[in-house]
CSV table of C-alpha atoms in Angstrom, one decimal:
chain,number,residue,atom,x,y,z
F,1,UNK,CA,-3.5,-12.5,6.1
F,2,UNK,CA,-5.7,-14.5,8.4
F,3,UNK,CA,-7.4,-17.3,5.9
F,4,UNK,CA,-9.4,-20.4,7.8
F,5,UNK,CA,-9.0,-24.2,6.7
F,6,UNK,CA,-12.0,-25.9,7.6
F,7,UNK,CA,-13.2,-24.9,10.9
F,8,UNK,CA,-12.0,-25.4,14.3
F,9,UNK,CA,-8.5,-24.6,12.7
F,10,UNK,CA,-7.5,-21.1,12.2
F,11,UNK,CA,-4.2,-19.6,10.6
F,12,UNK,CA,-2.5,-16.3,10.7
F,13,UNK,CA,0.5,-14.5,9.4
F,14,UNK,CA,2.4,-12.2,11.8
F,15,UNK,CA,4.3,-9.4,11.7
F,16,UNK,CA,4.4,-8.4,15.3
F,17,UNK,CA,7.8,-8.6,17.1
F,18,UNK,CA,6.5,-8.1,20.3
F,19,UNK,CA,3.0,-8.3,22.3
F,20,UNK,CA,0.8,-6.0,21.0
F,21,UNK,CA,1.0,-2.4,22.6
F,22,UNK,CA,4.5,-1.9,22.6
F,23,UNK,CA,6.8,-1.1,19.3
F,24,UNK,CA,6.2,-4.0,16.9
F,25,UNK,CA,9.0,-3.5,14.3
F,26,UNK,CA,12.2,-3.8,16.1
F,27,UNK,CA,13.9,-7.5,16.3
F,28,UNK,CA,11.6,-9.7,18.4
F,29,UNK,CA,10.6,-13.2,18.9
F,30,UNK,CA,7.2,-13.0,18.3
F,31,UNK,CA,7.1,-13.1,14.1
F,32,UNK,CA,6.3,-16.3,12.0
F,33,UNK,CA,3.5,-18.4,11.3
F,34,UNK,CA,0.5,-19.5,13.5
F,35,UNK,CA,-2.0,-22.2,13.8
F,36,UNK,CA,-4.9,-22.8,15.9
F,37,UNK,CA,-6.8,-25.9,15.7
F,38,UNK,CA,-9.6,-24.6,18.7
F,39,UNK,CA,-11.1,-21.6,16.6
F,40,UNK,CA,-9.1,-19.6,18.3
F,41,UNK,CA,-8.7,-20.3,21.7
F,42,UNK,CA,-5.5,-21.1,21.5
F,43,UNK,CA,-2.4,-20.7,19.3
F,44,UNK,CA,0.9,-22.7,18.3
F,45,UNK,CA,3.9,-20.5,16.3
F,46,UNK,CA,4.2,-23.0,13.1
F,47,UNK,CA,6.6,-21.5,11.5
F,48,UNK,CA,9.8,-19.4,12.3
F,49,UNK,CA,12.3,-18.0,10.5
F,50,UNK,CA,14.5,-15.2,12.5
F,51,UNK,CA,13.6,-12.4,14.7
F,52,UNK,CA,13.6,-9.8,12.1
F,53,UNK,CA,11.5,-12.2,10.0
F,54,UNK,CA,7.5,-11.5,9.4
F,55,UNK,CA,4.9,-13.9,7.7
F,56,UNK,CA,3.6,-11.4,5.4
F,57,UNK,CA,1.2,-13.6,3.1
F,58,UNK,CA,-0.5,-16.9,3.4
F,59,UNK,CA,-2.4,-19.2,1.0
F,60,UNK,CA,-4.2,-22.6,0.9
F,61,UNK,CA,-4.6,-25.0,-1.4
F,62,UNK,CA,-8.8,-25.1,-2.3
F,63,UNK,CA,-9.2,-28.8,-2.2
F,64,UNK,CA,-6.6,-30.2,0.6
F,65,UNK,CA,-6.3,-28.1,3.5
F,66,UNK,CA,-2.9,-29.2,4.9
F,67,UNK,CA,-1.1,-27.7,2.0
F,68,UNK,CA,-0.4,-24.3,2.1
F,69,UNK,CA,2.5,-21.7,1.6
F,70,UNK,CA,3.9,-18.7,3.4
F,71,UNK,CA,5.9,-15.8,2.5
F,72,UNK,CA,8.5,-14.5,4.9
F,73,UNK,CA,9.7,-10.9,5.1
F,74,UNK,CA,12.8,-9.7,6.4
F,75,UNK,CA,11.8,-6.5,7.8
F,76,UNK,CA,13.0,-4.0,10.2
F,77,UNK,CA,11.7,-0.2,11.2
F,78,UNK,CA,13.0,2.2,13.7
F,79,UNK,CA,12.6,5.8,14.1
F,80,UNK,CA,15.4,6.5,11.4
F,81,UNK,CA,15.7,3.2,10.1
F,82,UNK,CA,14.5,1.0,7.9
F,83,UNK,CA,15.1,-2.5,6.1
F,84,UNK,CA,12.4,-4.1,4.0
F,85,UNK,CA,14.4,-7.1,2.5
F,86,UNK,CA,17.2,-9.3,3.6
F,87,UNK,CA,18.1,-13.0,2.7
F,88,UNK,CA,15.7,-15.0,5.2
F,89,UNK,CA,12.5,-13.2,2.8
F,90,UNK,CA,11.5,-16.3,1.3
F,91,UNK,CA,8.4,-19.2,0.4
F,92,UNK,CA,7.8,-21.6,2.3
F,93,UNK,CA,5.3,-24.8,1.8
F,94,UNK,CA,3.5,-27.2,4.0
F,95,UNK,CA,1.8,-30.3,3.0
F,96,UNK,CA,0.7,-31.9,6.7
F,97,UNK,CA,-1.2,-28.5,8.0
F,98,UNK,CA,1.6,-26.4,9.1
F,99,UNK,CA,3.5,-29.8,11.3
F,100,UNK,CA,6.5,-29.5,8.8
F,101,UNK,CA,7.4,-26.7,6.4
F,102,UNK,CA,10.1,-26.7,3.3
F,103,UNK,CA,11.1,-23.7,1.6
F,104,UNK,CA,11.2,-23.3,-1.9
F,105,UNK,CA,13.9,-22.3,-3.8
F,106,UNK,CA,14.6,-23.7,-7.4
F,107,UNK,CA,14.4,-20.8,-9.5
F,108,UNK,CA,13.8,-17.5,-6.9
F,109,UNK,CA,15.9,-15.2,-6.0
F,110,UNK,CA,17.9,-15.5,-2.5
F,111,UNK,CA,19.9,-12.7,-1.5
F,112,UNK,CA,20.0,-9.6,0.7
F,113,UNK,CA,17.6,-7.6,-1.4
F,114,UNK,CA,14.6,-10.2,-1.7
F,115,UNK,CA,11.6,-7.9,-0.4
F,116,UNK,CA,7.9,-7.9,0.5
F,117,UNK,CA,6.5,-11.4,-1.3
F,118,UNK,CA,2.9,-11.5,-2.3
F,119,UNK,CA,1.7,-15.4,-3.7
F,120,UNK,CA,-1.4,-16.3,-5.1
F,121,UNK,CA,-2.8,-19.3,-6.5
F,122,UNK,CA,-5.3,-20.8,-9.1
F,123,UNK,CA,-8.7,-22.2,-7.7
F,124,UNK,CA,-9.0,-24.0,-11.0
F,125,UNK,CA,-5.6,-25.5,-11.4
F,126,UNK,CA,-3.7,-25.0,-8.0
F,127,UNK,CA,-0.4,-26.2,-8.8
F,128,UNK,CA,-0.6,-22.8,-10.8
F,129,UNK,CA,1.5,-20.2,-8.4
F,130,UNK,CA,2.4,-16.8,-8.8
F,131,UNK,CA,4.5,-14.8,-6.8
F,132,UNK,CA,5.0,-10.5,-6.8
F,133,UNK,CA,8.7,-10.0,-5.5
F,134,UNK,CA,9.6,-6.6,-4.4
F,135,UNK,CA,13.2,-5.1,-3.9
F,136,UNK,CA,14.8,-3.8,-1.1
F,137,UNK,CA,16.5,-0.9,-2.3
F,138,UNK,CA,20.3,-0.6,-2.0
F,139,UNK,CA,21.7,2.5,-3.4
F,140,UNK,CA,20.0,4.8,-5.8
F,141,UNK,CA,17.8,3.7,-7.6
F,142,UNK,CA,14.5,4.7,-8.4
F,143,UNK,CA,12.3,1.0,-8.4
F,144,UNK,CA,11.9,-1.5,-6.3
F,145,UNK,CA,10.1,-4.2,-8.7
F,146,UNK,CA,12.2,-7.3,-8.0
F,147,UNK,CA,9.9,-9.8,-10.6
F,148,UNK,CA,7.2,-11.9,-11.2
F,149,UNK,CA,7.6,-15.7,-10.5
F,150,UNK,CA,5.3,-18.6,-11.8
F,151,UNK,CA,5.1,-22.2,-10.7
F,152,UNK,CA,3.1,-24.9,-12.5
F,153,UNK,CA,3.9,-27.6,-10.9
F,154,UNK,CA,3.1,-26.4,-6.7
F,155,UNK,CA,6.1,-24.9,-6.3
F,156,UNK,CA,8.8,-27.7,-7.2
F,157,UNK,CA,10.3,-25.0,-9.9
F,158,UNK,CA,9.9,-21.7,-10.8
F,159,UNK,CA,10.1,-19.2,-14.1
F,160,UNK,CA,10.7,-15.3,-13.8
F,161,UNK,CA,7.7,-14.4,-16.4
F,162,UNK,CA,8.4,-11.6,-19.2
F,163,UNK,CA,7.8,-8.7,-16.6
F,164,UNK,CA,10.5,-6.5,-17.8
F,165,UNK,CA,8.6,-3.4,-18.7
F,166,UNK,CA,7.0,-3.4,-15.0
F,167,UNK,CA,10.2,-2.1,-13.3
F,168,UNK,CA,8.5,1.3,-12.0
F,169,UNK,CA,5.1,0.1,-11.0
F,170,UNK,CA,6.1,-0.1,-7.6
F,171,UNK,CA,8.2,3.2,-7.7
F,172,UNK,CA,10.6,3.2,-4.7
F,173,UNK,CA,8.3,1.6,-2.4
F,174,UNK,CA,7.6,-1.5,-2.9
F,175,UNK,CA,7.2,-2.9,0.6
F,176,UNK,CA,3.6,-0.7,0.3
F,177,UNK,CA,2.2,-3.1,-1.8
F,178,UNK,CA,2.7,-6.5,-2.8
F,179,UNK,CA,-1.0,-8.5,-3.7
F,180,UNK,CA,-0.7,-10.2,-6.6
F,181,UNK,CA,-4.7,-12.2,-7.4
F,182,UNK,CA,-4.9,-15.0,-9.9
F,183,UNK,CA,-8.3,-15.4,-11.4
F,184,UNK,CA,-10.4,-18.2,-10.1
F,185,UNK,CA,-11.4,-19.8,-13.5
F,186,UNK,CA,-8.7,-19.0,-15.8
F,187,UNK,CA,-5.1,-19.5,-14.2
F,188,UNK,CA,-3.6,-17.6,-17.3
F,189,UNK,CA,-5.4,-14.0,-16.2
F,190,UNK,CA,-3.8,-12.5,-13.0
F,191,UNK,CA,-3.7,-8.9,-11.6
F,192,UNK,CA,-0.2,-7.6,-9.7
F,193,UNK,CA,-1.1,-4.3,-7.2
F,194,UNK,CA,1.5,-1.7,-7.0
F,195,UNK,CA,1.1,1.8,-7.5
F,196,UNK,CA,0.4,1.0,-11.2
F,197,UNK,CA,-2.2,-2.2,-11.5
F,198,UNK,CA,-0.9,-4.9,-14.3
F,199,UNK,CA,-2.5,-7.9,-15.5
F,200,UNK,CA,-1.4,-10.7,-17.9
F,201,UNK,CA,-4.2,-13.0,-19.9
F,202,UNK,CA,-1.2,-15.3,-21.0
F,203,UNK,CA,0.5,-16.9,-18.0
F,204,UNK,CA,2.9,-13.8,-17.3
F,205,UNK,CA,4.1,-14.1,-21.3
F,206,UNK,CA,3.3,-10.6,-21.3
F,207,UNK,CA,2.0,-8.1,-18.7
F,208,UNK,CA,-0.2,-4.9,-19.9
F,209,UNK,CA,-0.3,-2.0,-17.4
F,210,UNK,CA,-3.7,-1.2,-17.1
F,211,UNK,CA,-3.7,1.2,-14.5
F,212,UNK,CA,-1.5,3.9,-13.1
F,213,UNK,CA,-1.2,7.8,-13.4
F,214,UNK,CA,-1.7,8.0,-16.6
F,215,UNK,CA,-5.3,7.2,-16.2
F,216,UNK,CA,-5.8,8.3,-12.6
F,217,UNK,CA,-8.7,10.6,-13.1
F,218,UNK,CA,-10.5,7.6,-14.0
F,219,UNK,CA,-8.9,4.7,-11.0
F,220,UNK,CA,-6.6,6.1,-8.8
F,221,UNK,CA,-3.0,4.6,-7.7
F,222,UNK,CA,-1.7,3.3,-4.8
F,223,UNK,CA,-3.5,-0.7,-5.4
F,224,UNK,CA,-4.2,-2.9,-2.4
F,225,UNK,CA,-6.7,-5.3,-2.5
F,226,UNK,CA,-8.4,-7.1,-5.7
F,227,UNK,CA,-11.1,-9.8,-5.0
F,228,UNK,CA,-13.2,-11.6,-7.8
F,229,UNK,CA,-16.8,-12.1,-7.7
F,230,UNK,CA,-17.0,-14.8,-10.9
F,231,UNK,CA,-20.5,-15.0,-10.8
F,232,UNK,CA,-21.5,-11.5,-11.8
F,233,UNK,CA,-18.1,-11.1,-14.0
F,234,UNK,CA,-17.2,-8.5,-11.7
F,235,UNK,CA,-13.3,-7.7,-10.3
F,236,UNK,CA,-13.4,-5.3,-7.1
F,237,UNK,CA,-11.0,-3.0,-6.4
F,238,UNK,CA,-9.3,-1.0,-2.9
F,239,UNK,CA,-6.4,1.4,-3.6
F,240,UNK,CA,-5.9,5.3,-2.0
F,241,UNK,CA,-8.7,6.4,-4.0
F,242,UNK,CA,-11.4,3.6,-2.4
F,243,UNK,CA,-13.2,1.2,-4.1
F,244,UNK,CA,-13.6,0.5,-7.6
F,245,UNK,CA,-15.1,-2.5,-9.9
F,246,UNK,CA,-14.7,-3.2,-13.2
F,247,UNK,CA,-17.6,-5.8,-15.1
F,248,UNK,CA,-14.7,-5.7,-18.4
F,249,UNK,CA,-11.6,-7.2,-16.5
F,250,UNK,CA,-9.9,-4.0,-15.9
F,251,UNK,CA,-11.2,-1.9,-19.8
F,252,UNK,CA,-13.2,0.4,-17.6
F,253,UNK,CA,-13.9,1.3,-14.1
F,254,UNK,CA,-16.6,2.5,-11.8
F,255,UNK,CA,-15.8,4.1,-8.6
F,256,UNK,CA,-17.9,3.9,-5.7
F,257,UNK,CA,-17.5,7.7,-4.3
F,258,UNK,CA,-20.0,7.4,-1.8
F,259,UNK,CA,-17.9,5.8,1.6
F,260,UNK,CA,-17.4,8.2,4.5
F,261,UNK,CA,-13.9,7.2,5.4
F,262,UNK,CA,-11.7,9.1,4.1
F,263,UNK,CA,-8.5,10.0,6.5
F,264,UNK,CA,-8.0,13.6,6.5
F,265,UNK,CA,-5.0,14.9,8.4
F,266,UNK,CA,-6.4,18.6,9.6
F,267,UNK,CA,-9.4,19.9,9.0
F,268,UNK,CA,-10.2,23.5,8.6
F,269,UNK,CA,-13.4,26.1,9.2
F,270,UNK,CA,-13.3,28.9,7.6
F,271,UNK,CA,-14.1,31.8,9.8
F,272,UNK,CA,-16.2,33.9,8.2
F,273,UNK,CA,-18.2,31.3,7.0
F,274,UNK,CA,-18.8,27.8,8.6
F,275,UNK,CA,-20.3,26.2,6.0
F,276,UNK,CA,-17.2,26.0,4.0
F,277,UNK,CA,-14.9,23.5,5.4
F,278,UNK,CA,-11.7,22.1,4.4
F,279,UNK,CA,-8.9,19.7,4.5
F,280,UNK,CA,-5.6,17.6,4.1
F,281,UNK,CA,-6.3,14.2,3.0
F,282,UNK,CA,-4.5,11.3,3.1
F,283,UNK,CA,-3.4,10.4,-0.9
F,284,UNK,CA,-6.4,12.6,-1.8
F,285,UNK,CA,-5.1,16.2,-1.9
F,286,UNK,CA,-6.7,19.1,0.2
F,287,UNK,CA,-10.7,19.0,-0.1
F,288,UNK,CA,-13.5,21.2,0.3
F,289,UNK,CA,-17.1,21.4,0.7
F,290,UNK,CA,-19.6,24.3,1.1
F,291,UNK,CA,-22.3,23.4,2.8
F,292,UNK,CA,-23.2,19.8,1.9
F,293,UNK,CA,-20.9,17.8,3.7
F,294,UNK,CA,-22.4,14.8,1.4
F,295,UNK,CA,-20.6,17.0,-1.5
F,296,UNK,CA,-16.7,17.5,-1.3
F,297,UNK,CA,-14.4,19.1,-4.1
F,298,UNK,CA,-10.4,18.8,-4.6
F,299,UNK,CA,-9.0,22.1,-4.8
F,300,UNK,CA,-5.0,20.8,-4.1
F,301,UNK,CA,-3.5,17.6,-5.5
F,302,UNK,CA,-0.9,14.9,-3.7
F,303,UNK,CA,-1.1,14.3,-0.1
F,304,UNK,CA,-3.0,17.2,1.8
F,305,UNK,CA,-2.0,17.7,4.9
F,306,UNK,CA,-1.7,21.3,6.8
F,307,UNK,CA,-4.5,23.9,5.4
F,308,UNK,CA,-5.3,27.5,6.8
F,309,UNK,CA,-7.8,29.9,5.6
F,310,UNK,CA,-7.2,34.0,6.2
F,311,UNK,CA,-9.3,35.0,9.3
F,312,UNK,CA,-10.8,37.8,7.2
F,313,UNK,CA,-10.7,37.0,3.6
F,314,UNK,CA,-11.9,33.2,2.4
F,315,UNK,CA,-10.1,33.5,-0.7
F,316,UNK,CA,-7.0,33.3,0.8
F,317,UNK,CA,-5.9,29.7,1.3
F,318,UNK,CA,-3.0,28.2,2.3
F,319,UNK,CA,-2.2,24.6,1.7
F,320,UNK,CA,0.6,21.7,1.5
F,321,UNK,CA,1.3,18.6,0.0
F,322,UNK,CA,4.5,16.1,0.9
F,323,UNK,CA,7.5,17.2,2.1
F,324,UNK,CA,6.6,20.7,3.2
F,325,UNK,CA,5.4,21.7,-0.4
F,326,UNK,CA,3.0,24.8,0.5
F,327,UNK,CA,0.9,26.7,-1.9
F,328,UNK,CA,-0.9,29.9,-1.8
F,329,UNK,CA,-4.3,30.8,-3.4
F,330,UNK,CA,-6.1,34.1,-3.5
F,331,UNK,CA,-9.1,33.2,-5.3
F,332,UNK,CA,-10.5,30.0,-3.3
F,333,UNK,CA,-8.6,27.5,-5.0
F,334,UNK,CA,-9.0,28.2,-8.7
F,335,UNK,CA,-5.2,29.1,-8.7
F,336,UNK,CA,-2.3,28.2,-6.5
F,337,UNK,CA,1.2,29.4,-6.3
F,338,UNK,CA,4.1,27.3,-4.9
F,339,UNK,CA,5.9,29.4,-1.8
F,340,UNK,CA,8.3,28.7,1.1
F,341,UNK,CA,11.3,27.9,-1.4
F,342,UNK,CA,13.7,29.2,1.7
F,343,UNK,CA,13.4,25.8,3.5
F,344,UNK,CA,12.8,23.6,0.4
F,345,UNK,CA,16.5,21.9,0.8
F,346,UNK,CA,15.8,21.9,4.4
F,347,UNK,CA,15.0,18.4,5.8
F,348,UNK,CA,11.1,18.1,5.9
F,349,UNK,CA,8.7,15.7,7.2
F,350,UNK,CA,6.2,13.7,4.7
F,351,UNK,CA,3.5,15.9,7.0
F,352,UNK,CA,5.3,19.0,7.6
F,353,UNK,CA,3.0,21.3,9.8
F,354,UNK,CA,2.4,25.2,9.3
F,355,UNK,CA,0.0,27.5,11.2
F,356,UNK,CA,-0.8,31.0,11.1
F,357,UNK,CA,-0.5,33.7,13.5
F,358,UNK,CA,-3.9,34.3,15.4
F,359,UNK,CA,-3.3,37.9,15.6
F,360,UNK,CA,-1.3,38.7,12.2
F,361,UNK,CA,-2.7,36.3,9.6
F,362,UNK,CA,0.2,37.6,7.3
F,363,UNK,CA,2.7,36.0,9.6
F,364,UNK,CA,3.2,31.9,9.0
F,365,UNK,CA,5.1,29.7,10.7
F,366,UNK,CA,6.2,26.3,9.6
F,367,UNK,CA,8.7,23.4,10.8
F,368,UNK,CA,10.9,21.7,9.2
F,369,UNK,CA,14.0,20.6,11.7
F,370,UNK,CA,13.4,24.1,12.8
F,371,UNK,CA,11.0,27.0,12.6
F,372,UNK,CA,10.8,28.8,9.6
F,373,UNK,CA,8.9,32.4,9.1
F,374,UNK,CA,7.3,34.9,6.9
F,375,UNK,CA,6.1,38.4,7.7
């Protein structure tokens, strides 16, 4: 997060291990906290924790600029490895504009699996703190969710709020997420973004889920980014699905299905007729349009990725989702059929790509940790 104090002085949290360009998630002595205090021109490293330690989320108090707080992030990635938690994840708080910092510990958890940190605080009251702890998993299980912290007195002491029914809202990947946004007026209401979206009106006495897949035909999963725009009563919402408000504080939802951004993966032109066109889409299955590319349909759910269309017959569609999951239709995506369950225990990637023969459009090949093929 890059937030500014009161100009000249900027401030930004850094993930980077090393100068930009090269592989940023290995060890490195680049990560922490910066300040600059010439908009820009120049920076200072403020805070540093380790070299596999990331400032992952930065906040300032409204009214005095030289307080603010930081969350680290133990965090690691290489080709075929990964750690998202450790014991140096932590809070930390400044109150002379980043010169000193002291982290806080009286009543958050410190040990190997502390996570991805998000903190947020109260414009109205901001000794009112919250902080979204995710999990590093260790073993098998299926959540990462670590809890929910609250501080009402700037971080002095903390209280885990009654967040036990949010275990799976992160699933096994919490690391993705981690924005938790307190409301600007009332410090009891805050929203927590995981793959579900939960909110509490009391202070974290009790959180309601008010989003998730159980009513992702109307907001999709996968939350990111919540802002508040008081004056209009209106909550904003990014996630995998784009961008959402809400004017009832999260009762209903409108989306706003009109930004041309979405990330496909492959795109596909059907032979024998150019106006239909097709493709894998990142979190928002395989899509279609024919002939209005202002006008796109989902004809396959999950990640698309990998789509082919028969040379000779437009009906005949193949398509994927994660993990190498391919599906067959025959009548243009009314129906599919699962297929491929030869290399389903093989090792797959999250994109696993197919194509068909140019020559033989019966014959497809597809690869997992090797090539796999149908006649």
């Amino acid at each position: 997060r890059l937030i500014s104090a009161r100009f000249p002085t900027f401030w930004l949290s850094s993930e980077a291990s090393v100068p930009v360009g090269q592989f940023s998630r290995m060890a490195g002595p680049f990560r922490g906290i910066y300040r600059s205090q010439d908009a820009g021109e120049s920076w200072d490293r403020v805070l540093f924790v380790t070299d596999s330690t990331s400032g992952i989320d930065l906040i300032q108090h409204p009214t005095n600029p030289n307080i603010l707080y930081a969350s680290m992030w133990e965090r690691i990635r290489g080709l075929n490895y990964r750690r998202s938690g450790g014991p140096s994840s932590g809070i930390y708080k400044t109150i002379d504009g980043g010169d000193t910092w002291t982290e806080l510990t009286n009543g958050l958890p410190q040990h190997e699996y502390v996570g991805r940190i998000g903190i947020d605080l109260s414009d109205s009251n901001p000794e009112v703190i919250y902080a979204f702890y995710d999990k590093q998993m260790s073993g098998d299980e299926e959540n990462s969710f670590l809890g929910i912290y609250k501080t009402i007195n700037g971080g002095i002491s903390w209280v885990q709020t009654n967040d036990q029914n949010l275990e799976g809202m992160n699933r096994s990947f919490g690391w993705y997420f981690g924005q938790i946004r307190v409301d600007p007026i009332n410090p009891d209401i805050a929203f927590a973004l995981g793959v579900e979206m939960v909110k509490t009106i009391n202070g974290g006495n009790s959180w309601d889920i008010i989003s998730g897949y159980f009513n992702s035909d109307i907001i999709h999963v996968d939350n990111h980014a919540l802002f508040f725009l008081p004056q209009q009563n209106t909550i904003w919402i990014g996630n995998d699905g784009g961008l959402y408000n809400t004017l009832d504080g999260g009762e209903t939802w409108n989306h706003f299905n009109n930004i041309p951004l979405t990330q496909f993966y492959k795109m596909e032109i059907d032979p024998t007729n150019p106006d239909i066109i097709l493709g894998g889409t990142q979190d928002n299955g395989t899509i279609q349009t024919v002939g209005d590319p202002d006008n796109w349909e989902k004809i396959l759910g999950g990640d698309g990725f990998y789509a082919e269309i028969h040379p000779d017959n437009s009906n005949i569609i193949y398509a994927e989702y994660q993990w190498g999951q391919i599906h067959k239709t025959t009548n243009g995506g009314g129906n599919w059929e699962g297929i491929g369950y030869e290399f389903r225990e093989d090792r797959t990637n999250w994109s696993t790509p197919f194509i068909m023969d140019n020559t033989n459009p019966n014959i497809l090949l597809i690869g997992t940790f090797r090539i796999w093929k149908t006649i």
